[in-house]
């Protein structure tokens, strides 16, 4: 996460850029996930682009259900890898075994994230099926809120021509249909 750090931002700007609340950013500071890089003479927290990048990693991990300890572990691994790769040589040089172990830790998080994303796709497909079932039940065909509807793969094409979802979380657009009978 080595990014140009020449400019400092106050917490309000960081909150706007990351779409996190001030309270959430302060919480992440209290838990040691992101420490402001500096303080102004008036005591205001000052953050750098690297701090913003850390917050974005945390923000992306949270909806996938990663714990604060897992976030801390991943950030530690990436920090150590980044400091080893730093052109300034600021970090202690890692041995090949240490580098391999750190990369495997990061790879394990990537695999876990991929699995959690697939689980979310299954949940989304089920939620879309449910919404389509309700639309079909109402018989209005144009959706509850009037928005374009989607083909959820349950046999009810609700209008926008999107691809179906394979029951169990297949990717959209594959045209695989459910074996369930159409809901009428």
PDB file of C-alpha atoms in Angstrom:
ATOM      1  CA  UNK A   1       0.000   0.000   0.000  1.00  0.00           C
ATOM      2  CA  UNK A   2       2.823   2.396  -0.665  1.00  0.00           C
ATOM      3  CA  UNK A   3       1.166   5.557  -1.917  1.00  0.00           C
ATOM      4  CA  UNK A   4       2.431   9.145  -2.077  1.00  0.00           C
ATOM      5  CA  UNK A   5       2.123  10.515   1.453  1.00  0.00           C
ATOM      6  CA  UNK A   6       3.083  14.148   0.993  1.00  0.00           C
ATOM      7  CA  UNK A   7      -0.358  15.600   1.801  1.00  0.00           C
ATOM      8  CA  UNK A   8      -2.220  15.371   5.100  1.00  0.00           C
ATOM      9  CA  UNK A   9      -6.014  15.354   5.416  1.00  0.00           C
ATOM     10  CA  UNK A  10      -8.240  15.944   8.375  1.00  0.00           C
ATOM     11  CA  UNK A  11     -10.696  13.288   9.468  1.00  0.00           C
ATOM     12  CA  UNK A  12     -13.681  14.964   7.768  1.00  0.00           C
ATOM     13  CA  UNK A  13     -12.059  14.729   4.333  1.00  0.00           C
ATOM     14  CA  UNK A  14     -11.047  11.131   5.014  1.00  0.00           C
ATOM     15  CA  UNK A  15     -14.608  10.308   6.056  1.00  0.00           C
ATOM     16  CA  UNK A  16     -15.969  11.814   2.854  1.00  0.00           C
ATOM     17  CA  UNK A  17     -13.462   9.964   0.675  1.00  0.00           C
ATOM     18  CA  UNK A  18     -13.963   6.581   2.358  1.00  0.00           C
ATOM     19  CA  UNK A  19     -17.701   6.950   3.001  1.00  0.00           C
ATOM     20  CA  UNK A  20     -17.078   5.991   6.632  1.00  0.00           C
ATOM     21  CA  UNK A  21     -18.426   7.950   9.573  1.00  0.00           C
ATOM     22  CA  UNK A  22     -16.144   9.937  11.858  1.00  0.00           C
ATOM     23  CA  UNK A  23     -17.182   7.611  14.662  1.00  0.00           C
ATOM     24  CA  UNK A  24     -16.185   4.526  12.643  1.00  0.00           C
ATOM     25  CA  UNK A  25     -12.792   6.001  11.759  1.00  0.00           C
ATOM     26  CA  UNK A  26     -12.191   6.848  15.434  1.00  0.00           C
ATOM     27  CA  UNK A  27     -13.224   3.299  16.372  1.00  0.00           C
ATOM     28  CA  UNK A  28     -10.690   1.867  13.943  1.00  0.00           C
ATOM     29  CA  UNK A  29      -8.090   4.129  15.538  1.00  0.00           C
ATOM     30  CA  UNK A  30      -9.039   2.923  19.043  1.00  0.00           C
ATOM     31  CA  UNK A  31      -8.685  -0.694  17.915  1.00  0.00           C
ATOM     32  CA  UNK A  32      -5.302   0.014  16.320  1.00  0.00           C
ATOM     33  CA  UNK A  33      -6.317  -0.718  12.736  1.00  0.00           C
ATOM     34  CA  UNK A  34      -5.581   2.776  11.423  1.00  0.00           C
ATOM     35  CA  UNK A  35      -3.553   5.297  13.384  1.00  0.00           C
ATOM     36  CA  UNK A  36      -3.456   8.877  12.082  1.00  0.00           C
ATOM     37  CA  UNK A  37      -0.040   9.595  10.600  1.00  0.00           C
ATOM     38  CA  UNK A  38       0.214  12.907  12.430  1.00  0.00           C
ATOM     39  CA  UNK A  39      -1.605  15.450  14.549  1.00  0.00           C
ATOM     40  CA  UNK A  40      -1.952  19.137  13.820  1.00  0.00           C
ATOM     41  CA  UNK A  41      -0.738  21.746  16.308  1.00  0.00           C
ATOM     42  CA  UNK A  42      -4.351  21.965  17.430  1.00  0.00           C
ATOM     43  CA  UNK A  43      -4.480  18.212  18.059  1.00  0.00           C
ATOM     44  CA  UNK A  44      -6.557  17.295  14.985  1.00  0.00           C
ATOM     45  CA  UNK A  45      -5.971  13.875  13.456  1.00  0.00           C
ATOM     46  CA  UNK A  46      -4.101  14.046  10.157  1.00  0.00           C
ATOM     47  CA  UNK A  47      -4.183  11.230   7.637  1.00  0.00           C
ATOM     48  CA  UNK A  48      -2.231  10.389   4.490  1.00  0.00           C
ATOM     49  CA  UNK A  49      -3.148   8.551   1.305  1.00  0.00           C
ATOM     50  CA  UNK A  50      -1.717   5.383   2.869  1.00  0.00           C
ATOM     51  CA  UNK A  51      -4.099   5.786   5.813  1.00  0.00           C
ATOM     52  CA  UNK A  52      -7.019   6.221   3.393  1.00  0.00           C
ATOM     53  CA  UNK A  53      -5.934   3.071   1.520  1.00  0.00           C
ATOM     54  CA  UNK A  54      -5.897   1.128   4.835  1.00  0.00           C
ATOM     55  CA  UNK A  55      -9.387   2.366   5.641  1.00  0.00           C
ATOM     56  CA  UNK A  56     -10.580   1.265   2.206  1.00  0.00           C
ATOM     57  CA  UNK A  57      -9.216  -2.246   2.804  1.00  0.00           C
ATOM     58  CA  UNK A  58     -11.094  -2.346   6.107  1.00  0.00           C
ATOM     59  CA  UNK A  59     -14.259  -0.975   4.493  1.00  0.00           C
ATOM     60  CA  UNK A  60     -14.104  -3.698   1.831  1.00  0.00           C
ATOM     61  CA  UNK A  61     -13.503  -6.475   4.378  1.00  0.00           C
ATOM     62  CA  UNK A  62     -16.345  -5.497   6.715  1.00  0.00           C
ATOM     63  CA  UNK A  63     -19.318  -6.485   4.517  1.00  0.00           C
ATOM     64  CA  UNK A  64     -17.662  -9.844   3.918  1.00  0.00           C
ATOM     65  CA  UNK A  65     -17.812 -10.547   7.640  1.00  0.00           C
ATOM     66  CA  UNK A  66     -14.112 -10.392   8.465  1.00  0.00           C
ATOM     67  CA  UNK A  67     -13.398  -9.744  12.140  1.00  0.00           C
ATOM     68  CA  UNK A  68     -11.278  -6.890  13.468  1.00  0.00           C
ATOM     69  CA  UNK A  69      -8.557  -9.432  14.318  1.00  0.00           C
ATOM     70  CA  UNK A  70      -8.606 -10.766  10.752  1.00  0.00           C
ATOM     71  CA  UNK A  71      -8.417  -7.208   9.402  1.00  0.00           C
ATOM     72  CA  UNK A  72      -5.478  -6.510  11.700  1.00  0.00           C
ATOM     73  CA  UNK A  73      -3.733  -9.723  10.612  1.00  0.00           C
ATOM     74  CA  UNK A  74      -4.152  -8.970   6.903  1.00  0.00           C
ATOM     75  CA  UNK A  75      -2.989  -5.361   7.328  1.00  0.00           C
ATOM     76  CA  UNK A  76       0.056  -6.566   9.284  1.00  0.00           C
ATOM     77  CA  UNK A  77       0.958  -9.010   6.521  1.00  0.00           C
ATOM     78  CA  UNK A  78       0.548  -6.433   3.749  1.00  0.00           C
ATOM     79  CA  UNK A  79       2.440  -3.795   5.759  1.00  0.00           C
ATOM     80  CA  UNK A  80       5.366  -6.159   6.228  1.00  0.00           C
ATOM     81  CA  UNK A  81       5.384  -7.107   2.547  1.00  0.00           C
ATOM     82  CA  UNK A  82       5.150  -3.443   1.515  1.00  0.00           C
ATOM     83  CA  UNK A  83       7.940  -2.325   3.825  1.00  0.00           C
ATOM     84  CA  UNK A  84      10.176  -5.099   2.490  1.00  0.00           C
ATOM     85  CA  UNK A  85       9.466  -4.011  -1.082  1.00  0.00           C
ATOM     86  CA  UNK A  86       9.928  -0.317  -0.279  1.00  0.00           C
ATOM     87  CA  UNK A  87      12.632   1.334  -2.379  1.00  0.00           C
ATOM     88  CA  UNK A  88      13.813   3.234   0.693  1.00  0.00           C
ATOM     89  CA  UNK A  89      14.548  -0.043   2.423  1.00  0.00           C
ATOM     90  CA  UNK A  90      12.886   1.333   5.568  1.00  0.00           C
ATOM     91  CA  UNK A  91      11.701  -2.104   6.689  1.00  0.00           C
ATOM     92  CA  UNK A  92      13.824  -4.975   7.834  1.00  0.00           C
ATOM     93  CA  UNK A  93      14.552  -7.280   4.933  1.00  0.00           C
ATOM     94  CA  UNK A  94      12.412 -10.403   4.995  1.00  0.00           C
ATOM     95  CA  UNK A  95      13.859 -13.817   4.406  1.00  0.00           C
ATOM     96  CA  UNK A  96      12.486 -15.794   1.474  1.00  0.00           C
ATOM     97  CA  UNK A  97      10.609 -18.049   3.926  1.00  0.00           C
ATOM     98  CA  UNK A  98       9.063 -15.065   5.740  1.00  0.00           C
ATOM     99  CA  UNK A  99       8.018 -13.473   2.442  1.00  0.00           C
ATOM    100  CA  UNK A 100       6.500 -16.773   1.283  1.00  0.00           C
ATOM    101  CA  UNK A 101       4.597 -17.187   4.566  1.00  0.00           C
ATOM    102  CA  UNK A 102       3.258 -13.613   4.404  1.00  0.00           C
ATOM    103  CA  UNK A 103       2.184 -14.034   0.791  1.00  0.00           C
ATOM    104  CA  UNK A 104       0.393 -17.270   1.730  1.00  0.00           C
ATOM    105  CA  UNK A 105      -1.456 -15.426   4.529  1.00  0.00           C
ATOM    106  CA  UNK A 106      -2.621 -12.807   2.028  1.00  0.00           C
ATOM    107  CA  UNK A 107      -3.527 -15.559  -0.464  1.00  0.00           C
ATOM    108  CA  UNK A 108      -5.632 -17.284   2.229  1.00  0.00           C
ATOM    109  CA  UNK A 109      -7.576 -14.041   2.766  1.00  0.00           C
ATOM    110  CA  UNK A 110      -8.111 -13.755  -0.985  1.00  0.00           C
ATOM    111  CA  UNK A 111      -9.502 -17.305  -1.095  1.00  0.00           C
ATOM    112  CA  UNK A 112     -11.762 -16.596   1.883  1.00  0.00           C
ATOM    113  CA  UNK A 113     -13.006 -13.369   0.281  1.00  0.00           C
ATOM    114  CA  UNK A 114     -13.758 -15.228  -2.960  1.00  0.00           C
ATOM    115  CA  UNK A 115     -15.721 -17.895  -1.056  1.00  0.00           C
ATOM    116  CA  UNK A 116     -17.670 -15.230   0.863  1.00  0.00           C
ATOM    117  CA  UNK A 117     -18.462 -13.402  -2.383  1.00  0.00           C
ATOM    118  CA  UNK A 118     -19.877 -16.632  -3.841  1.00  0.00           C
ATOM    119  CA  UNK A 119     -22.005 -17.067  -0.698  1.00  0.00           C
ATOM    120  CA  UNK A 120     -23.303 -13.509  -1.152  1.00  0.00           C
ATOM    121  CA  UNK A 121     -24.132 -14.245  -4.802  1.00  0.00           C
ATOM    122  CA  UNK A 122     -26.242 -17.191  -3.676  1.00  0.00           C
ATOM    123  CA  UNK A 123     -28.030 -14.975  -1.151  1.00  0.00           C
ATOM    124  CA  UNK A 124     -28.577 -12.291  -3.794  1.00  0.00           C
ATOM    125  CA  UNK A 125     -29.997 -14.812  -6.271  1.00  0.00           C
ATOM    126  CA  UNK A 126     -32.391 -16.089  -3.608  1.00  0.00           C
ATOM    127  CA  UNK A 127     -33.434 -12.550  -2.722  1.00  0.00           C
ATOM    128  CA  UNK A 128     -34.020 -11.772  -6.416  1.00  0.00           C
ATOM    129  CA  UNK A 129     -36.089 -14.970  -6.731  1.00  0.00           C
ATOM    130  CA  UNK A 130     -38.140 -13.897  -3.734  1.00  0.00           C
ATOM    131  CA  UNK A 131     -38.746 -10.398  -5.141  1.00  0.00           C
ATOM    132  CA  UNK A 132     -39.743 -11.895  -8.511  1.00  0.00           C
ATOM    133  CA  UNK A 133     -42.127 -14.273  -6.781  1.00  0.00           C
ATOM    134  CA  UNK A 134     -43.775 -11.326  -5.034  1.00  0.00           C
ATOM    135  CA  UNK A 135     -43.997  -9.347  -8.297  1.00  0.00           C
ATOM    136  CA  UNK A 136     -45.564 -12.356 -10.029  1.00  0.00           C
ATOM    137  CA  UNK A 137     -47.965 -12.773  -7.133  1.00  0.00           C
ATOM    138  CA  UNK A 138     -49.060  -9.155  -7.494  1.00  0.00           C
ATOM    139  CA  UNK A 139     -49.447  -9.673 -11.231  1.00  0.00           C
ATOM    140  CA  UNK A 140     -48.386  -6.133 -12.112  1.00  0.00           C
ATOM    141  CA  UNK A 141     -45.193  -7.190 -13.914  1.00  0.00           C
ATOM    142  CA  UNK A 142     -43.555  -3.801 -13.571  1.00  0.00           C
ATOM    143  CA  UNK A 143     -41.989  -4.257 -10.147  1.00  0.00           C
ATOM    144  CA  UNK A 144     -43.000  -2.919  -6.763  1.00  0.00           C
ATOM    145  CA  UNK A 145     -41.203   0.407  -7.201  1.00  0.00           C
ATOM    146  CA  UNK A 146     -41.605   0.753 -10.956  1.00  0.00           C
ATOM    147  CA  UNK A 147     -37.888   0.087 -11.557  1.00  0.00           C
ATOM    148  CA  UNK A 148     -36.683  -2.233 -14.288  1.00  0.00           C
ATOM    149  CA  UNK A 149     -36.900  -5.807 -13.197  1.00  0.00           C
ATOM    150  CA  UNK A 150     -34.471  -8.638 -13.829  1.00  0.00           C
ATOM    151  CA  UNK A 151     -34.580 -12.265 -14.869  1.00  0.00           C
ATOM    152  CA  UNK A 152     -33.842 -14.146 -11.698  1.00  0.00           C
ATOM    153  CA  UNK A 153     -33.552 -17.555 -13.284  1.00  0.00           C
ATOM    154  CA  UNK A 154     -36.680 -18.920 -11.653  1.00  0.00           C
ATOM    155  CA  UNK A 155     -38.662 -19.014 -14.863  1.00  0.00           C
ATOM    156  CA  UNK A 156     -40.108 -15.524 -14.454  1.00  0.00           C
ATOM    157  CA  UNK A 157     -38.551 -13.102 -16.890  1.00  0.00           C
ATOM    158  CA  UNK A 158     -39.514  -9.772 -15.428  1.00  0.00           C
ATOM    159  CA  UNK A 159     -38.485  -7.658 -18.308  1.00  0.00           C
ATOM    160  CA  UNK A 160     -34.978  -6.300 -18.790  1.00  0.00           C
ATOM    161  CA  UNK A 161     -33.506  -9.233 -20.724  1.00  0.00           C
ATOM    162  CA  UNK A 162     -30.794 -10.046 -18.173  1.00  0.00           C
ATOM    163  CA  UNK A 163     -29.301 -13.512 -17.979  1.00  0.00           C
ATOM    164  CA  UNK A 164     -30.576 -16.064 -15.524  1.00  0.00           C
ATOM    165  CA  UNK A 165     -28.923 -17.340 -12.400  1.00  0.00           C
ATOM    166  CA  UNK A 166     -28.216 -20.990 -11.885  1.00  0.00           C
ATOM    167  CA  UNK A 167     -29.902 -22.107  -8.692  1.00  0.00           C
ATOM    168  CA  UNK A 168     -27.150 -22.069  -6.093  1.00  0.00           C
ATOM    169  CA  UNK A 169     -25.397 -18.904  -7.185  1.00  0.00           C
ATOM    170  CA  UNK A 170     -24.273 -19.236 -10.781  1.00  0.00           C
ATOM    171  CA  UNK A 171     -23.013 -16.153 -12.526  1.00  0.00           C
ATOM    172  CA  UNK A 172     -25.540 -13.942 -14.310  1.00  0.00           C
ATOM    173  CA  UNK A 173     -25.743 -14.173 -18.055  1.00  0.00           C
ATOM    174  CA  UNK A 174     -25.042 -17.879 -18.456  1.00  0.00           C
ATOM    175  CA  UNK A 175     -28.643 -18.603 -19.383  1.00  0.00           C
ATOM    176  CA  UNK A 176     -28.856 -21.591 -17.041  1.00  0.00           C
ATOM    177  CA  UNK A 177     -32.400 -21.995 -15.801  1.00  0.00           C
ATOM    178  CA  UNK A 178     -33.727 -23.393 -12.571  1.00  0.00           C
ATOM    179  CA  UNK A 179     -35.493 -26.720 -12.594  1.00  0.00           C
ATOM    180  CA  UNK A 180     -38.298 -25.180 -10.517  1.00  0.00           C
ATOM    181  CA  UNK A 181     -41.564 -24.612 -12.389  1.00  0.00           C
ATOM    182  CA  UNK A 182     -42.314 -21.020 -13.335  1.00  0.00           C
ATOM    183  CA  UNK A 183     -44.209 -19.013 -10.753  1.00  0.00           C
ATOM    184  CA  UNK A 184     -47.426 -17.653 -12.226  1.00  0.00           C
TER     185      UNK A 184
END
